Amino acid sequence: MERVVQITIFGLLLALVTTLPNKDDWDIYSFHINSTVTSRYATTVITSRVANRMDQPKEIEFQVRIPKNAFISKFRMFIDGQAYDGVVKAKEQAQQQYSKAVSRGQSAGLVSSVGRTLEEFKTSVTVAAHKKVTFELTYEELLKRRLGKYELQIHARPMQLVRDFKVDVYIHEKAGINFMEVTGGLSTKALANAITKTKTDKQVWVYFYPTQDQQKTCDSCVEQGMDGDLVIVYDVNRDVAFGDIRNSDGYFVHHFAPSNLPRIPKNVVFVIDQSGSMLGRKIQQTRTALIYILNDLAEDDYFGLITFNSALFYWKRELVQATKGNVDSAKNFAQNIDASGGTNINEAVLKGASMLNAHPREGSASILILLTDGDPTSGVTDIVTIQSNVRRAIADKFPLYCLGFGFDVNFEFLEKMSLQNNGAARRIYEDSDSDLQLKGFYEEVATPLLTNVTMTYTGGANLTKTHFRQYYNGSEIVVAGQITDNNIETFTPKVVAISGTGRMRFLDTNYTIESIVTDSGIQRVWAYLTVKQLLEKELQSSAQEKEKMKQEALELSLKYSFVTPLTSMVVTKPEGENADVLHKPKEVENPQLEDSIAQGYPLIAMYADLDSVDDMDQSQSYGQYKDVFDYDMTPSFDPLVQDHYRVDILHQGYPAKILTVTTVSSPVSTFHRFLLKTEKHSYPLCFDVPGETRLKLLHHPSRELFVNGVLNSKAYGGFKMIGIHFKNDQYVEIGTDGITVQMGQGVSRNIGRNLVTANITVIGRDKEFDVAVGDAQMVILIHQNGGEEFLWPVLRQRPSDNNVEGILALKPAVYEEVQQTPSTKVKIKDQEIDVTRSSAADYSVSSSPILDCWLMSTESALQRRLDDFTVAQL
Ligand SMILES: *[C@@H]1O[C@H](CO)[C@@H](O)[C@H](O)[C@H]1NC(C)=O
Ligand SMILES: *[C@@H]1O[C@H](CO)[C@@H](O)[C@H](O)[C@H]1NC(C)=O
Ligand SMILES: *[C@@H]1O[C@H](CO)[C@@H](O)[C@H](O)[C@H]1NC(C)=O
Ligand SMILES: *[C@@H]1O[C@H](CO)[C@@H](O)[C@H](O)[C@H]1NC(C)=O
Ligand SMILES: *[C@@H]1O[C@H](CO)[C@@H](O)[C@H](O)[C@H]1NC(C)=O
Ligand SMILES: *[C@@H]1O[C@H](CO)[C@@H](O)[C@H](O)[C@H]1NC(C)=O
């Protein structure tokens, strides 16, 4: 049986108390956020003015949250009329110079990842008695069009009520703004009244000036004031299919997002992880999302569905058309996806690719989507080999999108693999809305409008990416570059692509390039895009190219003063204070963890293939978190105490908290799973027998040999005791603690682990008993689970004649798979039997490997009633 146990521990281990401003000590008397968006490029300035009201110097903190996608480009402080500017330096250089600040760790200023979309910027400075400080942070980002809209997210969390609080947003879009709305937690309740919106054809102004009273009343307002988002959502007009080009000072940016095109039928294959770690909410949400997605397929789409753990399961072995019948049947399949077993990503993705390759279709767009929540653990597990296999199989023919579910995935591996194959990786956060995130992602790629999009710019140079495998409705292609010699006369843009109606050329003769005399924004869009794309390319390049791309990205980052993963900002401070060094974090391995640390609530989420306490210690995840927190965990395993495991956590030697640990394995029950092997190379059958049942193992009446066994009541156990009767008067019992023989009426004695009589031989070895009785030979293996030992008998030599019965004497199963949909059936002796795919530990070998099997009712597997295999007494 697969015993995957997910342990989620929420705990307030170290209440990391944040010093909240107290107006009597220090006071944020003014907090302004000013965001200007031109051509989807947003520049936001946060200005916070703070006064030290005390009679002594005070360390004052500045802590704000900015979108992950943004680059910080400027930071300055004004103290006592003096400006202190942050300086962007190469990361290594900054690190060396300011190793002291870095070695101070948490107390040094830093940027850290919080939640799904935000990063936190934090620094502090000491301010003299009754003096003031002004902090000013600038960040920039290119808004990305998703599902037909742009979103400008502004996060406000001043940590106190602020007398003068203002958010000003100004948007200018030359193409015209077709709708705009303001959402987010800060737009709720009384705060909604604090918003003023003005919209003209091409411009939008949003002012948000909440009073101190209003700052206490919103969905995300707390005692200390507001803590939430203001989100400005909008889209631009797209009357001109060619989109719009803006240029200035020798740089241009082209936004291309035609929407008035017919959809291209798609061929889509979903490759879905159903390994044990998906158990519980994840697999439920995956089913929900999958059913929604299947419903959304158009009749002229073709689709395939593969689920995988260590093995692959097909709904159909090839792509089929999304007719109602097929969709219904696939939904049925999706409904029954269960989680167990390992993770064979390699084989699953290769099969998905070959399904698409086997089905070329003129005028269609193929898409491969992988959903997984873990590292490859079965089949090919070397990630470099997997990546090269996948690349070869896809051969640039269609994009691969990888969805990493939860925080236990190697996201960098998925990201690299998808980028290598013209796709993108997305993290699916494990939360109550995971199914919505999955649907949301699907919707982004649901409607291909163009394939093989090639953007050419005669007279242009140093272009950002110009080839796009597919273009989807609701998204946008953005290309920026330089105009050679700033010569607009010879600059000729052109787009060639394949649409649903054939090859298309977008050449808008009517367009005029709008030249703006001075708009450094255009140049910055180019720099922003170039750096982002170089960082992506670097991820998928060979070592040699990597250095070159890194160098290029670094130079641009320095030139435009972007804090990127390659640079750091050194915050200069008044004499005598240590500089802070700010690094941009990478897409974190474990955002939830980071998030909780940031909030001062360490959360340990742990995952283990848990067979026993010992395994827990060895689990990789455990090691990882141990490093982070330096905790000692002492798990105690008692499956009888419901389905909870207990984990005592010590922090620096002291008990921190005993936390609830829930298992999400198949509910712990006192059923024991038996495997019935097959002769052919097909899945074994499996069935469950309740605990404490006394089973007939081997009866050979003509030899007067009877072997019975009683199952224990432990979850994940096996036999407690095995009794052997031979010739009426000889009876021995074998338990994990040795051999018991009957010494006469009602008297028995444990005689240790070895017994040699004329007719019965039992030899106790390390993890087994070897038993010979008459001409039957048996091995009784001793397995261990959670500190509990149990027995599992295996027949090594059948008694010579055929007249034997019992569980151990069952012949290998012979069956045929007869139906896959709506539910799987197998046929045994003309009888069709419903089965589901499951797994079982094979206790007949000492390593007890987990095997996939067809689970069926006990009666069907045994072809008789269970009663025929039970005995009243051992
Ligand atoms: C916001 O920033 C823009 C651009 O820097 C500037 O023109 C404008 O005056 C600022 N608005 C406010 C209210 O500070
Ligand atoms: C593309 O999106 C636009 C705007 O949402 C919509 O009007 C149009 O029908 C969509 N096109 C297709 C082919 O679905
Ligand atoms: C689109 O591009 C792919 C990959 O470069 C190529 O194999 C395919 O033939 C192209 N399709 C058309 C219709 O040009
Ligand atoms: C392209 O970039 C290179 C390196 O920055 C620069 O030397 C060159 O002048 C640029 N080309 C144009 C046409 O601006
Ligand atoms: C050309 O542009 C003008 C002004 O933008 C517009 O009124 C006109 O309809 C356009 N003509 C075509 C053929 O798109
Ligand atoms: C039991 O052992 C004795 C002595 O070796 C032998 O004579 C007898 O045949 C055995 N009985 C059986 C049933 O094997």
PDB file of C-alpha atoms in Angstrom, residues 13-190:
ATOM      1  CA  LEU A  13       6.905  28.862  16.496  1.00  0.00           C
ATOM      2  CA  LEU A  14       8.629  32.099  16.940  1.00  0.00           C
ATOM      3  CA  ALA A  15       6.257  34.959  17.182  1.00  0.00           C
ATOM      4  CA  LEU A  16       8.334  37.320  15.162  1.00  0.00           C
ATOM      5  CA  VAL A  17       7.000  40.505  16.530  1.00  0.00           C
ATOM      6  CA  THR A  18       7.102  43.316  14.073  1.00  0.00           C
ATOM      7  CA  THR A  19       7.574  46.660  15.660  1.00  0.00           C
ATOM      8  CA  LEU A  20       4.573  48.602  14.598  1.00  0.00           C
ATOM      9  CA  PRO A  21       4.884  52.325  14.486  1.00  0.00           C
ATOM     10  CA  ASN A  22       3.431  53.974  17.467  1.00  0.00           C
ATOM     11  CA  LYS A  23       2.345  57.505  16.767  1.00  0.00           C
ATOM     12  CA  ASP A  24       3.848  58.691  20.003  1.00  0.00           C
ATOM     13  CA  ASP A  25       7.217  57.342  18.935  1.00  0.00           C
ATOM     14  CA  TRP A  26       7.253  57.705  15.222  1.00  0.00           C
ATOM     15  CA  ASP A  27       4.594  58.605  12.768  1.00  0.00           C
ATOM     16  CA  ILE A  28       4.105  58.110   9.065  1.00  0.00           C
ATOM     17  CA  TYR A  29       2.458  61.438   8.480  1.00  0.00           C
ATOM     18  CA  SER A  30       2.324  61.131   4.714  1.00  0.00           C
ATOM     19  CA  PHE A  31       2.212  58.143   2.367  1.00  0.00           C
ATOM     20  CA  HIS A  32       1.842  58.614  -1.391  1.00  0.00           C
ATOM     21  CA  ILE A  33       1.800  56.151  -4.240  1.00  0.00           C
ATOM     22  CA  ASN A  34       2.014  57.631  -7.708  1.00  0.00           C
ATOM     23  CA  SER A  35       1.704  55.318 -10.680  1.00  0.00           C
ATOM     24  CA  THR A  36       1.997  56.439 -14.293  1.00  0.00           C
ATOM     25  CA  VAL A  37       1.249  54.010 -17.116  1.00  0.00           C
ATOM     26  CA  THR A  38       2.113  54.863 -20.685  1.00  0.00           C
ATOM     27  CA  SER A  39       1.729  52.223 -23.349  1.00  0.00           C
ATOM     28  CA  ARG A  40       1.360  49.522 -20.674  1.00  0.00           C
ATOM     29  CA  TYR A  41       4.646  50.468 -19.053  1.00  0.00           C
ATOM     30  CA  ALA A  42       4.049  51.389 -15.446  1.00  0.00           C
ATOM     31  CA  THR A  43       6.350  53.469 -13.312  1.00  0.00           C
ATOM     32  CA  THR A  44       5.355  53.666  -9.681  1.00  0.00           C
ATOM     33  CA  VAL A  45       6.814  55.857  -6.977  1.00  0.00           C
ATOM     34  CA  ILE A  46       6.093  55.232  -3.314  1.00  0.00           C
ATOM     35  CA  THR A  47       6.880  58.117  -1.003  1.00  0.00           C
ATOM     36  CA  SER A  48       6.662  57.736   2.737  1.00  0.00           C
ATOM     37  CA  ARG A  49       7.366  60.564   5.139  1.00  0.00           C
ATOM     38  CA  VAL A  50       8.068  59.679   8.729  1.00  0.00           C
ATOM     39  CA  ALA A  51       8.728  61.760  11.829  1.00  0.00           C
ATOM     40  CA  ASN A  52      10.604  60.652  14.919  1.00  0.00           C
ATOM     41  CA  ARG A  53       8.570  62.117  17.798  1.00  0.00           C
ATOM     42  CA  MET A  54      10.927  60.957  20.482  1.00  0.00           C
ATOM     43  CA  ASP A  55      13.588  62.725  22.441  1.00  0.00           C
ATOM     44  CA  GLN A  56      16.149  60.234  21.296  1.00  0.00           C
ATOM     45  CA  PRO A  57      17.331  58.736  17.995  1.00  0.00           C
ATOM     46  CA  LYS A  58      15.084  55.998  16.641  1.00  0.00           C
ATOM     47  CA  GLU A  59      15.495  53.308  13.988  1.00  0.00           C
ATOM     48  CA  ILE A  60      12.727  53.801  11.479  1.00  0.00           C
ATOM     49  CA  GLU A  61      11.625  51.154   9.061  1.00  0.00           C
ATOM     50  CA  PHE A  62      10.361  51.401   5.497  1.00  0.00           C
ATOM     51  CA  GLN A  63       8.587  48.297   4.331  1.00  0.00           C
ATOM     52  CA  VAL A  64       6.501  48.014   1.162  1.00  0.00           C
ATOM     53  CA  ARG A  65       5.307  45.401  -1.292  1.00  0.00           C
ATOM     54  CA  ILE A  66       5.738  45.590  -5.016  1.00  0.00           C
ATOM     55  CA  PRO A  67       4.758  43.281  -7.899  1.00  0.00           C
ATOM     56  CA  LYS A  68       7.150  40.390  -8.545  1.00  0.00           C
ATOM     57  CA  ASN A  69       7.303  41.252 -12.192  1.00  0.00           C
ATOM     58  CA  ALA A  70       8.668  44.726 -11.499  1.00  0.00           C
ATOM     59  CA  PHE A  71      12.234  45.913 -11.291  1.00  0.00           C
ATOM     60  CA  ILE A  72      13.141  48.430  -8.624  1.00  0.00           C
ATOM     61  CA  SER A  73      14.962  51.246 -10.381  1.00  0.00           C
ATOM     62  CA  LYS A  74      15.495  53.861  -7.730  1.00  0.00           C
ATOM     63  CA  PHE A  75      15.558  54.298  -4.008  1.00  0.00           C
ATOM     64  CA  ARG A  76      16.437  57.358  -2.022  1.00  0.00           C
ATOM     65  CA  MET A  77      16.126  58.755   1.442  1.00  0.00           C
ATOM     66  CA  PHE A  78      16.081  62.350   2.537  1.00  0.00           C
ATOM     67  CA  ILE A  79      17.225  63.057   6.048  1.00  0.00           C
ATOM     68  CA  ASP A  80      17.739  66.531   7.341  1.00  0.00           C
ATOM     69  CA  GLY A  81      17.874  68.047   3.883  1.00  0.00           C
ATOM     70  CA  GLN A  82      20.389  65.505   2.667  1.00  0.00           C
ATOM     71  CA  ALA A  83      19.647  62.898  -0.041  1.00  0.00           C
ATOM     72  CA  TYR A  84      21.011  59.363   0.159  1.00  0.00           C
ATOM     73  CA  ASP A  85      20.694  57.485  -3.111  1.00  0.00           C
ATOM     74  CA  GLY A  86      20.739  53.746  -3.517  1.00  0.00           C
ATOM     75  CA  VAL A  87      23.278  52.510  -6.047  1.00  0.00           C
ATOM     76  CA  VAL A  88      22.731  49.486  -8.305  1.00  0.00           C
ATOM     77  CA  LYS A  89      25.820  47.295  -8.548  1.00  0.00           C
ATOM     78  CA  ALA A  90      26.685  43.901  -9.914  1.00  0.00           C
ATOM     79  CA  LYS A  91      25.545  41.391  -7.355  1.00  0.00           C
ATOM     80  CA  GLU A  92      28.956  39.915  -6.661  1.00  0.00           C
ATOM     81  CA  GLN A  93      30.529  43.289  -6.334  1.00  0.00           C
ATOM     82  CA  ALA A  94      27.878  44.496  -3.930  1.00  0.00           C
ATOM     83  CA  GLN A  95      28.209  41.322  -1.984  1.00  0.00           C
ATOM     84  CA  GLN A  96      31.940  41.688  -1.569  1.00  0.00           C
ATOM     85  CA  GLN A  97      31.832  45.311  -0.680  1.00  0.00           C
ATOM     86  CA  TYR A  98      29.071  44.987   1.771  1.00  0.00           C
ATOM     87  CA  SER A  99      29.576  41.522   3.089  1.00  0.00           C
ATOM     88  CA  LYS A 100      29.072  42.856   6.543  1.00  0.00           C
ATOM     89  CA  ALA A 101      25.546  43.948   5.795  1.00  0.00           C
ATOM     90  CA  VAL A 102      24.868  40.711   3.993  1.00  0.00           C
ATOM     91  CA  SER A 103      26.178  38.641   6.845  1.00  0.00           C
ATOM     92  CA  ARG A 104      23.761  40.362   9.166  1.00  0.00           C
ATOM     93  CA  GLY A 105      21.153  38.371   7.246  1.00  0.00           C
ATOM     94  CA  GLN A 106      17.568  39.224   8.074  1.00  0.00           C
ATOM     95  CA  SER A 107      18.390  42.497   9.708  1.00  0.00           C
ATOM     96  CA  ALA A 108      19.923  43.797   6.508  1.00  0.00           C
ATOM     97  CA  GLY A 109      17.498  45.337   4.116  1.00  0.00           C
ATOM     98  CA  LEU A 110      16.185  42.848   1.647  1.00  0.00           C
ATOM     99  CA  VAL A 111      13.668  42.076  -0.960  1.00  0.00           C
ATOM    100  CA  SER A 112      11.799  38.876  -0.327  1.00  0.00           C
ATOM    101  CA  SER A 113       9.003  37.097  -2.023  1.00  0.00           C
ATOM    102  CA  VAL A 114       5.567  37.292  -0.423  1.00  0.00           C
ATOM    103  CA  GLY A 115       2.534  35.448  -1.676  1.00  0.00           C
ATOM    104  CA  ARG A 116       1.800  34.796  -5.309  1.00  0.00           C
ATOM    105  CA  THR A 117       2.483  38.137  -6.891  1.00  0.00           C
ATOM    106  CA  LEU A 118       4.373  40.354  -4.505  1.00  0.00           C
ATOM    107  CA  GLU A 119       7.838  41.005  -3.206  1.00  0.00           C
ATOM    108  CA  GLU A 120       8.632  42.871  -0.069  1.00  0.00           C
ATOM    109  CA  PHE A 121      11.197  45.625   0.121  1.00  0.00           C
ATOM    110  CA  LYS A 122      12.490  46.533   3.529  1.00  0.00           C
ATOM    111  CA  THR A 123      15.105  48.860   4.913  1.00  0.00           C
ATOM    112  CA  SER A 124      15.582  51.066   7.932  1.00  0.00           C
ATOM    113  CA  VAL A 125      17.520  54.087   9.035  1.00  0.00           C
ATOM    114  CA  THR A 126      18.236  55.792  12.332  1.00  0.00           C
ATOM    115  CA  VAL A 127      16.669  59.216  12.641  1.00  0.00           C
ATOM    116  CA  ALA A 128      17.732  61.765  15.218  1.00  0.00           C
ATOM    117  CA  ALA A 129      15.333  63.064  17.883  1.00  0.00           C
ATOM    118  CA  HIS A 130      12.454  65.107  16.419  1.00  0.00           C
ATOM    119  CA  LYS A 131      13.770  64.777  12.874  1.00  0.00           C
ATOM    120  CA  LYS A 132      12.050  63.482   9.773  1.00  0.00           C
ATOM    121  CA  VAL A 133      12.922  61.076   7.006  1.00  0.00           C
ATOM    122  CA  THR A 134      11.465  60.642   3.518  1.00  0.00           C
ATOM    123  CA  PHE A 135      11.730  57.312   1.730  1.00  0.00           C
ATOM    124  CA  GLU A 136      11.178  57.180  -1.997  1.00  0.00           C
ATOM    125  CA  LEU A 137      11.075  53.930  -3.967  1.00  0.00           C
ATOM    126  CA  THR A 138      10.555  53.662  -7.729  1.00  0.00           C
ATOM    127  CA  TYR A 139       9.766  50.464  -9.601  1.00  0.00           C
ATOM    128  CA  GLU A 140       8.892  49.716 -13.205  1.00  0.00           C
ATOM    129  CA  GLU A 141       7.031  46.984 -15.002  1.00  0.00           C
ATOM    130  CA  LEU A 142       5.523  46.159 -18.353  1.00  0.00           C
ATOM    131  CA  LEU A 143       1.912  45.168 -17.758  1.00  0.00           C
ATOM    132  CA  LYS A 144       1.136  41.826 -19.276  1.00  0.00           C
ATOM    133  CA  ARG A 145      -2.153  41.224 -21.038  1.00  0.00           C
ATOM    134  CA  ARG A 146      -3.921  38.171 -19.689  1.00  0.00           C
ATOM    135  CA  LEU A 147      -7.432  37.051 -20.554  1.00  0.00           C
ATOM    136  CA  GLY A 148      -8.111  40.284 -22.373  1.00  0.00           C
ATOM    137  CA  LYS A 149      -6.975  42.749 -19.745  1.00  0.00           C
ATOM    138  CA  TYR A 150      -4.093  44.480 -18.031  1.00  0.00           C
ATOM    139  CA  GLU A 151      -3.914  44.718 -14.280  1.00  0.00           C
ATOM    140  CA  LEU A 152      -1.988  47.312 -12.347  1.00  0.00           C
ATOM    141  CA  GLN A 153      -1.660  46.056  -8.797  1.00  0.00           C
ATOM    142  CA  ILE A 154      -0.906  48.569  -6.075  1.00  0.00           C
ATOM    143  CA  HIS A 155      -0.338  47.242  -2.623  1.00  0.00           C
ATOM    144  CA  ALA A 156      -0.754  49.480   0.380  1.00  0.00           C
ATOM    145  CA  ARG A 157       0.195  48.443   3.871  1.00  0.00           C
ATOM    146  CA  PRO A 158       1.412  51.479   5.744  1.00  0.00           C
ATOM    147  CA  MET A 159       1.051  49.682   9.111  1.00  0.00           C
ATOM    148  CA  GLN A 160      -0.734  52.591  10.713  1.00  0.00           C
ATOM    149  CA  LEU A 161      -3.450  55.100   9.997  1.00  0.00           C
ATOM    150  CA  VAL A 162      -1.979  57.860   7.891  1.00  0.00           C
ATOM    151  CA  ARG A 163      -3.208  61.424   7.943  1.00  0.00           C
ATOM    152  CA  ASP A 164      -2.194  62.143   4.387  1.00  0.00           C
ATOM    153  CA  PHE A 165      -2.639  58.995   2.369  1.00  0.00           C
ATOM    154  CA  LYS A 166      -2.903  59.181  -1.430  1.00  0.00           C
ATOM    155  CA  VAL A 167      -2.769  56.888  -4.393  1.00  0.00           C
ATOM    156  CA  ASP A 168      -2.677  58.599  -7.797  1.00  0.00           C
ATOM    157  CA  VAL A 169      -2.865  56.569 -10.960  1.00  0.00           C
ATOM    158  CA  TYR A 170      -2.601  58.024 -14.396  1.00  0.00           C
ATOM    159  CA  ILE A 171      -2.909  55.873 -17.518  1.00  0.00           C
ATOM    160  CA  HIS A 172      -2.351  57.042 -21.032  1.00  0.00           C
ATOM    161  CA  GLU A 173      -2.913  54.685 -23.964  1.00  0.00           C
ATOM    162  CA  LYS A 174      -2.682  55.988 -27.465  1.00  0.00           C
ATOM    163  CA  ALA A 175      -4.848  53.176 -28.884  1.00  0.00           C
ATOM    164  CA  GLY A 176      -7.687  54.277 -26.632  1.00  0.00           C
ATOM    165  CA  ILE A 177      -8.960  52.679 -23.448  1.00  0.00           C
ATOM    166  CA  ASN A 178     -12.058  50.590 -23.925  1.00  0.00           C
ATOM    167  CA  PHE A 179     -12.855  49.772 -20.327  1.00  0.00           C
ATOM    168  CA  MET A 180     -11.492  50.347 -16.877  1.00  0.00           C
ATOM    169  CA  GLU A 181     -12.453  49.226 -13.423  1.00  0.00           C
ATOM    170  CA  VAL A 182     -11.000  49.330  -9.950  1.00  0.00           C
ATOM    171  CA  THR A 183     -11.007  46.160  -7.843  1.00  0.00           C
ATOM    172  CA  GLY A 184      -9.061  44.714  -4.921  1.00  0.00           C
ATOM    173  CA  GLY A 185      -9.573  44.651  -1.172  1.00  0.00           C
ATOM    174  CA  LEU A 186      -8.983  48.384  -0.856  1.00  0.00           C
ATOM    175  CA  SER A 187     -11.958  49.137  -3.075  1.00  0.00           C
ATOM    176  CA  THR A 188     -14.462  47.573  -0.700  1.00  0.00           C
ATOM    177  CA  LYS A 189     -16.851  48.988   1.906  1.00  0.00           C
ATOM    178  CA  ALA A 190     -16.396  52.593   2.977  1.00  0.00           C
TER     179      ALA A 190
END
